[in-house]
CSV table of C-alpha atoms in Angstrom, one decimal:
chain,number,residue,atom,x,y,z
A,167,UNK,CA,-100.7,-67.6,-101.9
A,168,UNK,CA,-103.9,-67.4,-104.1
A,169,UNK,CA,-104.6,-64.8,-107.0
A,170,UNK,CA,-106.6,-63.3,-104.8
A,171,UNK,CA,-103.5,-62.7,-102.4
A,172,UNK,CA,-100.9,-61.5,-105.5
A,173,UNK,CA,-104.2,-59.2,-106.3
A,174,UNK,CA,-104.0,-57.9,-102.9
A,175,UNK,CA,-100.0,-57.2,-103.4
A,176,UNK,CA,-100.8,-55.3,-106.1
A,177,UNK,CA,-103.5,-53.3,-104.6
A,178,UNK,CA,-101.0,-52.7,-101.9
A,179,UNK,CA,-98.8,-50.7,-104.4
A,180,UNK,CA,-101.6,-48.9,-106.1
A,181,UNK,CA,-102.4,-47.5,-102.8
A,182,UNK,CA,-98.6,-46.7,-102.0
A,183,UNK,CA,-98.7,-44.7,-105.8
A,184,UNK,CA,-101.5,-43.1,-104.7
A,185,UNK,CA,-99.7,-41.8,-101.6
A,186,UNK,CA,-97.3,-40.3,-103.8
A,187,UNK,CA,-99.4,-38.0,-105.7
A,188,UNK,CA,-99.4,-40.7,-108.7
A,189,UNK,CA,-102.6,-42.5,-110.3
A,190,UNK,CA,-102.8,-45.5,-107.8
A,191,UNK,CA,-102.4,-47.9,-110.6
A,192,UNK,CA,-100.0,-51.5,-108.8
A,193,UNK,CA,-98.4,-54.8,-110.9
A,194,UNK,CA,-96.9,-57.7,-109.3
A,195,UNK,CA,-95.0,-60.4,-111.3
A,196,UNK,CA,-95.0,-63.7,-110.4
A,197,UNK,CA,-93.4,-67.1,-111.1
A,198,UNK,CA,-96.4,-69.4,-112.6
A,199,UNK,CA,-95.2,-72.3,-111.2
A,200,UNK,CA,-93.6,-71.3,-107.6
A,201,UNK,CA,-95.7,-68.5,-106.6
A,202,UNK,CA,-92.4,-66.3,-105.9
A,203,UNK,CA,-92.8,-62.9,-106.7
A,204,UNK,CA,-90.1,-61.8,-108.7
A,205,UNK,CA,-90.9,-57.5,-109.2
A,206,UNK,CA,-93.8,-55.2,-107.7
A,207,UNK,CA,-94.0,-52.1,-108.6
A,208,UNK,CA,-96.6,-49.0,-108.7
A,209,UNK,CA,-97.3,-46.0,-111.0
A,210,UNK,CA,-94.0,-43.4,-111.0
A,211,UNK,CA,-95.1,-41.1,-113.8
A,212,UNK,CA,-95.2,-37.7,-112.0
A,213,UNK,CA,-91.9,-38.5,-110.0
A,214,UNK,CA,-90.5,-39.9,-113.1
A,215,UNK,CA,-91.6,-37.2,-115.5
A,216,UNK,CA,-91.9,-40.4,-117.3
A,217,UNK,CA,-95.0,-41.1,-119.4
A,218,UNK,CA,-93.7,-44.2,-119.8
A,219,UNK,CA,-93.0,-44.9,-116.3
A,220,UNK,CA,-96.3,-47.0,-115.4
A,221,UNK,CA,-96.9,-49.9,-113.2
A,222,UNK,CA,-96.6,-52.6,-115.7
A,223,UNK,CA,-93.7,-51.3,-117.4
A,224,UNK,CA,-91.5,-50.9,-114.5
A,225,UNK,CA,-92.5,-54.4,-113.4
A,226,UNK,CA,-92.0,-56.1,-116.3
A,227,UNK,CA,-88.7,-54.3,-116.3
A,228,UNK,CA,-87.5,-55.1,-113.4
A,229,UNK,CA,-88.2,-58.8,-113.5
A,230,UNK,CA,-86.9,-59.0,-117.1
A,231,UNK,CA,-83.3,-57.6,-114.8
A,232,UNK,CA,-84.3,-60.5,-112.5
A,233,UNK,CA,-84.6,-63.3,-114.5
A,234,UNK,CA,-81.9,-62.3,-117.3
A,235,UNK,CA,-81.3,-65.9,-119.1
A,236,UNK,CA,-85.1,-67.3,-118.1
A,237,UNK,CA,-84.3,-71.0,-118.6
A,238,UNK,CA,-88.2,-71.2,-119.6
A,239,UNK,CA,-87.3,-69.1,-122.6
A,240,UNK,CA,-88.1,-65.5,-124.0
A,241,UNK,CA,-88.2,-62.8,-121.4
A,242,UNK,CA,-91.3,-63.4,-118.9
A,243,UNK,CA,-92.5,-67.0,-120.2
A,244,UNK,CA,-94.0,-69.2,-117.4
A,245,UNK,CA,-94.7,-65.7,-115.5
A,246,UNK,CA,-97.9,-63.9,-114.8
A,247,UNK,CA,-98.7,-60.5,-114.4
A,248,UNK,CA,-101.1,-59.3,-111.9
A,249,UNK,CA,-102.3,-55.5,-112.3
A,250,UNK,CA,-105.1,-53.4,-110.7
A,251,UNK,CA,-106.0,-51.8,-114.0
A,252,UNK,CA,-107.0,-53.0,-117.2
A,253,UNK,CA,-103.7,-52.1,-118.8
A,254,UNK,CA,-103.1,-49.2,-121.4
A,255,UNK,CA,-102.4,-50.4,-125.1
A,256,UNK,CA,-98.4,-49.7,-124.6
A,257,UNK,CA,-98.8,-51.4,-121.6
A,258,UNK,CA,-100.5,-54.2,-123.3
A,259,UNK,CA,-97.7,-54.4,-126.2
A,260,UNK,CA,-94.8,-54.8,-123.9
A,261,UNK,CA,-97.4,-57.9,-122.1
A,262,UNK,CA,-97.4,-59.7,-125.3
A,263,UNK,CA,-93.7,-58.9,-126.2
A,264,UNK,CA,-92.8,-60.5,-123.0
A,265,UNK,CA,-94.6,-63.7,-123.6
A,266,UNK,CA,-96.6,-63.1,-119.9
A,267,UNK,CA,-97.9,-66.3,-119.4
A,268,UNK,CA,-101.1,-64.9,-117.8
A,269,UNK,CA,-102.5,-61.5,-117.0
A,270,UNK,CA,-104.9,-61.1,-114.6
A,271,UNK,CA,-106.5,-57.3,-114.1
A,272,UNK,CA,-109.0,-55.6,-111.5
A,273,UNK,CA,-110.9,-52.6,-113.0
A,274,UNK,CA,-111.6,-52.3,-116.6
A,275,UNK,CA,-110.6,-49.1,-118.1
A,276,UNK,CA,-113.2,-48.4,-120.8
A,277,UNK,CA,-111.2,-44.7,-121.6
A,278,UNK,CA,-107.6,-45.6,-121.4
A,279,UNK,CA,-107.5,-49.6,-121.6
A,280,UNK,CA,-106.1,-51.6,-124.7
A,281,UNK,CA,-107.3,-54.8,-123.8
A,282,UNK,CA,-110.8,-55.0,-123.6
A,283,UNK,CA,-111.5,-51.5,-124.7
A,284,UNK,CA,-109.3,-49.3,-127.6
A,285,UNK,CA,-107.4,-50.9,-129.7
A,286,UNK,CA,-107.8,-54.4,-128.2
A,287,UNK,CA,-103.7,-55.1,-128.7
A,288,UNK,CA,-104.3,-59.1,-127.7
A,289,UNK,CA,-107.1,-59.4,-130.6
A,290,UNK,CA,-105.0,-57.7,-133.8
A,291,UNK,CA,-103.4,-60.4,-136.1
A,292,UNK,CA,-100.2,-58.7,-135.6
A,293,UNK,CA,-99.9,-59.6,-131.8
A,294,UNK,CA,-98.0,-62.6,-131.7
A,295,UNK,CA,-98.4,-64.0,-128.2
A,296,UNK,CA,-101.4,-63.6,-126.3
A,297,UNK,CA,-101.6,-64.2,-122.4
A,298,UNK,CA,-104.5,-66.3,-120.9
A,299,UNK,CA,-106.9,-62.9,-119.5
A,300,UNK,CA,-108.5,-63.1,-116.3
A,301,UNK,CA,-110.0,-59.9,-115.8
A,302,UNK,CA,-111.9,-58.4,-112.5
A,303,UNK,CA,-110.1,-59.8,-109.5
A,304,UNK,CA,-110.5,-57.4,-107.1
A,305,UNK,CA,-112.2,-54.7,-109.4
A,306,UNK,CA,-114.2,-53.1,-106.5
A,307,UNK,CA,-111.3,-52.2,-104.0
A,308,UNK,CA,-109.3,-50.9,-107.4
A,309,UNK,CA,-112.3,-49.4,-108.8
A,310,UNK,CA,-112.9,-47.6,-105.4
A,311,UNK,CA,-108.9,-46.5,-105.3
A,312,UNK,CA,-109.1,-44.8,-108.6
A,313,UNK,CA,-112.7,-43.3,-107.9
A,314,UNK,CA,-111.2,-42.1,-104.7
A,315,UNK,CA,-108.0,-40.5,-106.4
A,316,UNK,CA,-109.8,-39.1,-108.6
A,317,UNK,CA,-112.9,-37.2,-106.5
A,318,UNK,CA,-109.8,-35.8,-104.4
A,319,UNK,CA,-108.4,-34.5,-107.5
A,320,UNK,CA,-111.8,-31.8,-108.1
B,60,UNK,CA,-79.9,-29.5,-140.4
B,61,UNK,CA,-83.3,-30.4,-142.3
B,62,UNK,CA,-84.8,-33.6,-141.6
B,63,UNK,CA,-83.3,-35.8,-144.0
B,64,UNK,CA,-80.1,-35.2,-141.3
B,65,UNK,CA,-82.4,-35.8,-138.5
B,66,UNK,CA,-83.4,-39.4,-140.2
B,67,UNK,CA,-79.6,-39.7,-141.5
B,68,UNK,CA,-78.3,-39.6,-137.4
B,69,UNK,CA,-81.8,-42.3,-136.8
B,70,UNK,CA,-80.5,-44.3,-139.4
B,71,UNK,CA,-76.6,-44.2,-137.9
B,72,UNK,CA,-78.1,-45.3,-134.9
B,73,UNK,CA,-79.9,-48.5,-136.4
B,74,UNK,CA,-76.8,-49.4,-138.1
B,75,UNK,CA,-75.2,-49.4,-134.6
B,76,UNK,CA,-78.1,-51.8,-133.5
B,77,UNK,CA,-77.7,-53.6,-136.3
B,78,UNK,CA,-74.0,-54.0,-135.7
B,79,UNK,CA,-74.7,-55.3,-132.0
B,80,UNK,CA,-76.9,-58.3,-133.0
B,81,UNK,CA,-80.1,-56.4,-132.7
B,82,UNK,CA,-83.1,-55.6,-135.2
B,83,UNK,CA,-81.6,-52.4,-136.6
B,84,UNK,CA,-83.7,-49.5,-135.9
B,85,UNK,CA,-82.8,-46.3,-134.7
B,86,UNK,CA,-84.4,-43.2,-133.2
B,87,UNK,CA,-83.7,-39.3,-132.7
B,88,UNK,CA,-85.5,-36.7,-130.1
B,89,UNK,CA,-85.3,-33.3,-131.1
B,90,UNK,CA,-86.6,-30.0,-130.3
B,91,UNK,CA,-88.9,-28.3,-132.5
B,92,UNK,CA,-87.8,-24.8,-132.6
B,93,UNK,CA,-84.0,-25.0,-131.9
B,94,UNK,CA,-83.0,-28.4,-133.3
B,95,UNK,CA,-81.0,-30.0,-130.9
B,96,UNK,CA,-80.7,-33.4,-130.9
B,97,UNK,CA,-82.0,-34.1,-127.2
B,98,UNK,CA,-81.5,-37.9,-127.3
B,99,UNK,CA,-80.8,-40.5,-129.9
B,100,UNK,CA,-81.0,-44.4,-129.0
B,101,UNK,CA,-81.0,-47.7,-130.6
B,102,UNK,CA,-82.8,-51.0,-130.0
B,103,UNK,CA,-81.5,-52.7,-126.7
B,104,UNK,CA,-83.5,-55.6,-126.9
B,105,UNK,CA,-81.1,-58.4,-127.0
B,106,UNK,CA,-78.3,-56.8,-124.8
B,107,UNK,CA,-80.5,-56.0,-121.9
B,108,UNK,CA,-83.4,-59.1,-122.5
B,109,UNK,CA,-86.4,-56.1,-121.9
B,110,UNK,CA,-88.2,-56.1,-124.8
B,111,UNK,CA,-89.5,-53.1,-123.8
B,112,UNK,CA,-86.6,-52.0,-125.2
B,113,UNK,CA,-87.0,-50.8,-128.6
B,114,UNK,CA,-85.0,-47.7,-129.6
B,115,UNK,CA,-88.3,-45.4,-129.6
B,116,UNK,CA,-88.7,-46.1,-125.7
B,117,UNK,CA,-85.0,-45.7,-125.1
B,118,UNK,CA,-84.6,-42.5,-126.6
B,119,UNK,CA,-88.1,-41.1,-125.2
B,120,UNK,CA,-87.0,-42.0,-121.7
B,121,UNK,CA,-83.8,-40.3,-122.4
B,122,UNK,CA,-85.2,-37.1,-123.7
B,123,UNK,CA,-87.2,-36.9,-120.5
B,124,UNK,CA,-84.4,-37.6,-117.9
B,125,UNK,CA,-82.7,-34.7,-119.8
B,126,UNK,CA,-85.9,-32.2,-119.9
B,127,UNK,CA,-86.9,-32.7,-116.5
B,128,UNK,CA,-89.4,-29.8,-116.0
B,129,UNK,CA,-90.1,-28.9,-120.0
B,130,UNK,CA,-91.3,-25.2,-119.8
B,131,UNK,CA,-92.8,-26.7,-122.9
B,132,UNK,CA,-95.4,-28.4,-121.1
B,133,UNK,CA,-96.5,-32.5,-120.8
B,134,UNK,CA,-92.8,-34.6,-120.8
B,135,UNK,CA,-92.0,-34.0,-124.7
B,136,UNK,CA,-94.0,-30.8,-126.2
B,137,UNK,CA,-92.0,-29.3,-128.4
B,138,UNK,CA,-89.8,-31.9,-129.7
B,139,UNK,CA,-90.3,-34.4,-132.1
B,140,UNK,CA,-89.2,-37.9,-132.9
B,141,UNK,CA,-87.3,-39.8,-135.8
B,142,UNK,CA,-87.1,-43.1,-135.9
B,143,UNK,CA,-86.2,-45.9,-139.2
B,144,UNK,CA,-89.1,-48.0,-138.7
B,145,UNK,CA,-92.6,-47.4,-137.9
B,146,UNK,CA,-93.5,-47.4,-134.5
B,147,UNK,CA,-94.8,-50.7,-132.8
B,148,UNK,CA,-97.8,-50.2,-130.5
B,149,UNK,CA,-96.3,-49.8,-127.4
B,150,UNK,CA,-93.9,-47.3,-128.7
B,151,UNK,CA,-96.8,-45.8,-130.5
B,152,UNK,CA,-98.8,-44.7,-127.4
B,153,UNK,CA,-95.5,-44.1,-125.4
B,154,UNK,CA,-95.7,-41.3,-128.4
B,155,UNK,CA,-98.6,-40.3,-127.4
B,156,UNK,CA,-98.8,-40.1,-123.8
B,157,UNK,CA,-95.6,-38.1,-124.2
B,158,UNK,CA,-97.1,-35.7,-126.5
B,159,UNK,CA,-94.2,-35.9,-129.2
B,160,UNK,CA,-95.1,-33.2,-131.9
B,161,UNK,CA,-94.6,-34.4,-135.3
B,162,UNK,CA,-93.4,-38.2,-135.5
B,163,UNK,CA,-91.2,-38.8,-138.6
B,164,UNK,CA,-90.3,-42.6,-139.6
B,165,UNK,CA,-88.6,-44.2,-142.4
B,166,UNK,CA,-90.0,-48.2,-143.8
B,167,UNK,CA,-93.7,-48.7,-142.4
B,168,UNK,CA,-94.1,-52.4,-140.9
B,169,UNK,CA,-96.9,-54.4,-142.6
B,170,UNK,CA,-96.0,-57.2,-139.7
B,171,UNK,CA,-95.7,-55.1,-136.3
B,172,UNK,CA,-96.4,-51.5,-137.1
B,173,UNK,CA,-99.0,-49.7,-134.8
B,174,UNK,CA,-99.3,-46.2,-137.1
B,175,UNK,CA,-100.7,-46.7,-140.3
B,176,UNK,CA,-101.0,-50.8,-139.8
B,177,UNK,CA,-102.5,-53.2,-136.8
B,178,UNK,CA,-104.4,-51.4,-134.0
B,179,UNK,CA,-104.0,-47.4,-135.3
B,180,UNK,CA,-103.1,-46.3,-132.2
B,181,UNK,CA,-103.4,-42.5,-133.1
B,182,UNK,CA,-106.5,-43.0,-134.7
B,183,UNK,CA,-108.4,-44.8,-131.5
B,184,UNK,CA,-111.1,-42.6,-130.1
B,185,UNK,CA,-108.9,-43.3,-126.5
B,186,UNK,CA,-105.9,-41.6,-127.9
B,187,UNK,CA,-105.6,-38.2,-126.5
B,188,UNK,CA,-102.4,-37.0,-128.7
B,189,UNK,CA,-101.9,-37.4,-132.3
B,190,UNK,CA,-98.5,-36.1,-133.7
B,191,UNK,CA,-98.3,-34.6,-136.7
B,192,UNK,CA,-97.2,-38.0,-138.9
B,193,UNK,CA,-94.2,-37.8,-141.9
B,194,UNK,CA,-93.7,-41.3,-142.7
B,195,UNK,CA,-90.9,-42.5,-145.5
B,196,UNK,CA,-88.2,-40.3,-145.0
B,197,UNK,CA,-85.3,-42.7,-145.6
B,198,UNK,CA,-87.3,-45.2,-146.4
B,199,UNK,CA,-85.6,-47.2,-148.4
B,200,UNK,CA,-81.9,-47.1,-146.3
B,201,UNK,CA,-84.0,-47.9,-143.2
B,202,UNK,CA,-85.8,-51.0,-145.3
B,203,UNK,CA,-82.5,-52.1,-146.9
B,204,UNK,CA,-80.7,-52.0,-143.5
B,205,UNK,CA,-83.8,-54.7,-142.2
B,206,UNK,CA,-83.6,-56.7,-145.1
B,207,UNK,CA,-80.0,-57.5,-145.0
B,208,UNK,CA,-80.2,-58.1,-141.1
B,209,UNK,CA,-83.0,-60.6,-141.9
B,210,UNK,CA,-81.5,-62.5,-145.2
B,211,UNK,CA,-78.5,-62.5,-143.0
B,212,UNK,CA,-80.0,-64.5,-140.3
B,213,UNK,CA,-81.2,-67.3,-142.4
């Protein structure tokens, strides 16, 4: 599978959040060097109660359970992270902390993102690992999910 | 109790961290108006290899699972947070987003802080919810306790 592919995955469970009732926000993680998929997950924040509960988190979480002991070293090293929104500043944090190897994002999120936008987390001096960034894969269909969600919303 | 016992049960809880092996910080939810203690956590971060797992996160996701519904309003209105050391980014937002009240912490952190050091999170233009901000309340327990986990690791 291509990035484009793992984008697609992700895309898959933004659309599955969406069915939910939650903001159709999806994150795949994925093994750098096989291309396995080790934890998908979508947005869970209404069902949850949990303003913590977003996509990235809960995938990050549940491949840091899958991969307890990584040989390739701290937490998520020699993983990437694909995500169909430009993640929050929380979500960006617990990116770095992970040591994400590279995170690739669809839409940009100029009111809520902390990557490009806000507090720019990867660019502070404080932020100790910084993943390679590939931003826009698959922006339009994400873009369109969100725009979609939201109209409905009105 | 006053909040000097609130920070006293925070700092209990990082001494338990400590005590496990992990970067001693502790943190206490609490409602507002009545004072109970709603949840109280420590850092997880070696134990469970998330390092999403700092004690702010653990004992935000706590207090949610247990207020399931707040009449309050969003996840945590009403109730505020204690916690040793000041908040990190991600926790820092995770503050936000769950509307915490007033957000008292002990030592700030030159190094990885995210209040009144690095990005600011409450004072980016994105940031929808500012507590109200009491820092170094035990301040100088909470710093003691990181110093001697450091010196003690060289």
């Amino acid at each position: 599978m291509d990035g484009s592919s793992f984008m697609d995955m992700a895309l898959t469970e933004a659309e599955a959040a969406g069915g939910r009732g939650e903001v159709p926000v999806g994150a795949i993680v994925v093994n750098s060097a096989s291309g396995q998929v080790i934890a998908r997950a979508g947005n869970r924040v209404e069902e949850t109660r949990d303003p913590t509960a977003h996509a990235e988190m809960l995938a990050i979480r549940a491949a840091v359970t899958e991969l307890v002991g990584n040989p390739l070293g701290r937490a998520l090293s020699g993983h990437d992270l694909y995500v169909t929104l430009e993640p929050c500043p929380m979500c960006a944090q617990a990116i770095a902390f992970a040591h994400i190897g590279r995170l690739y994002y669809g839409a940009g999120d100029p009111k809520g993102g902390g990557v490009e936008h806000g507090p720019r987390i990867f660019a502070q001096r404080s932020c100790h690992h910084r993943p390679d960034i590939y931003p826009g894969i698959g922006e339009k269909r994400a873009g369109a999910l969100l725009r979609d969600f939201f109209e409905a919303l009105r």
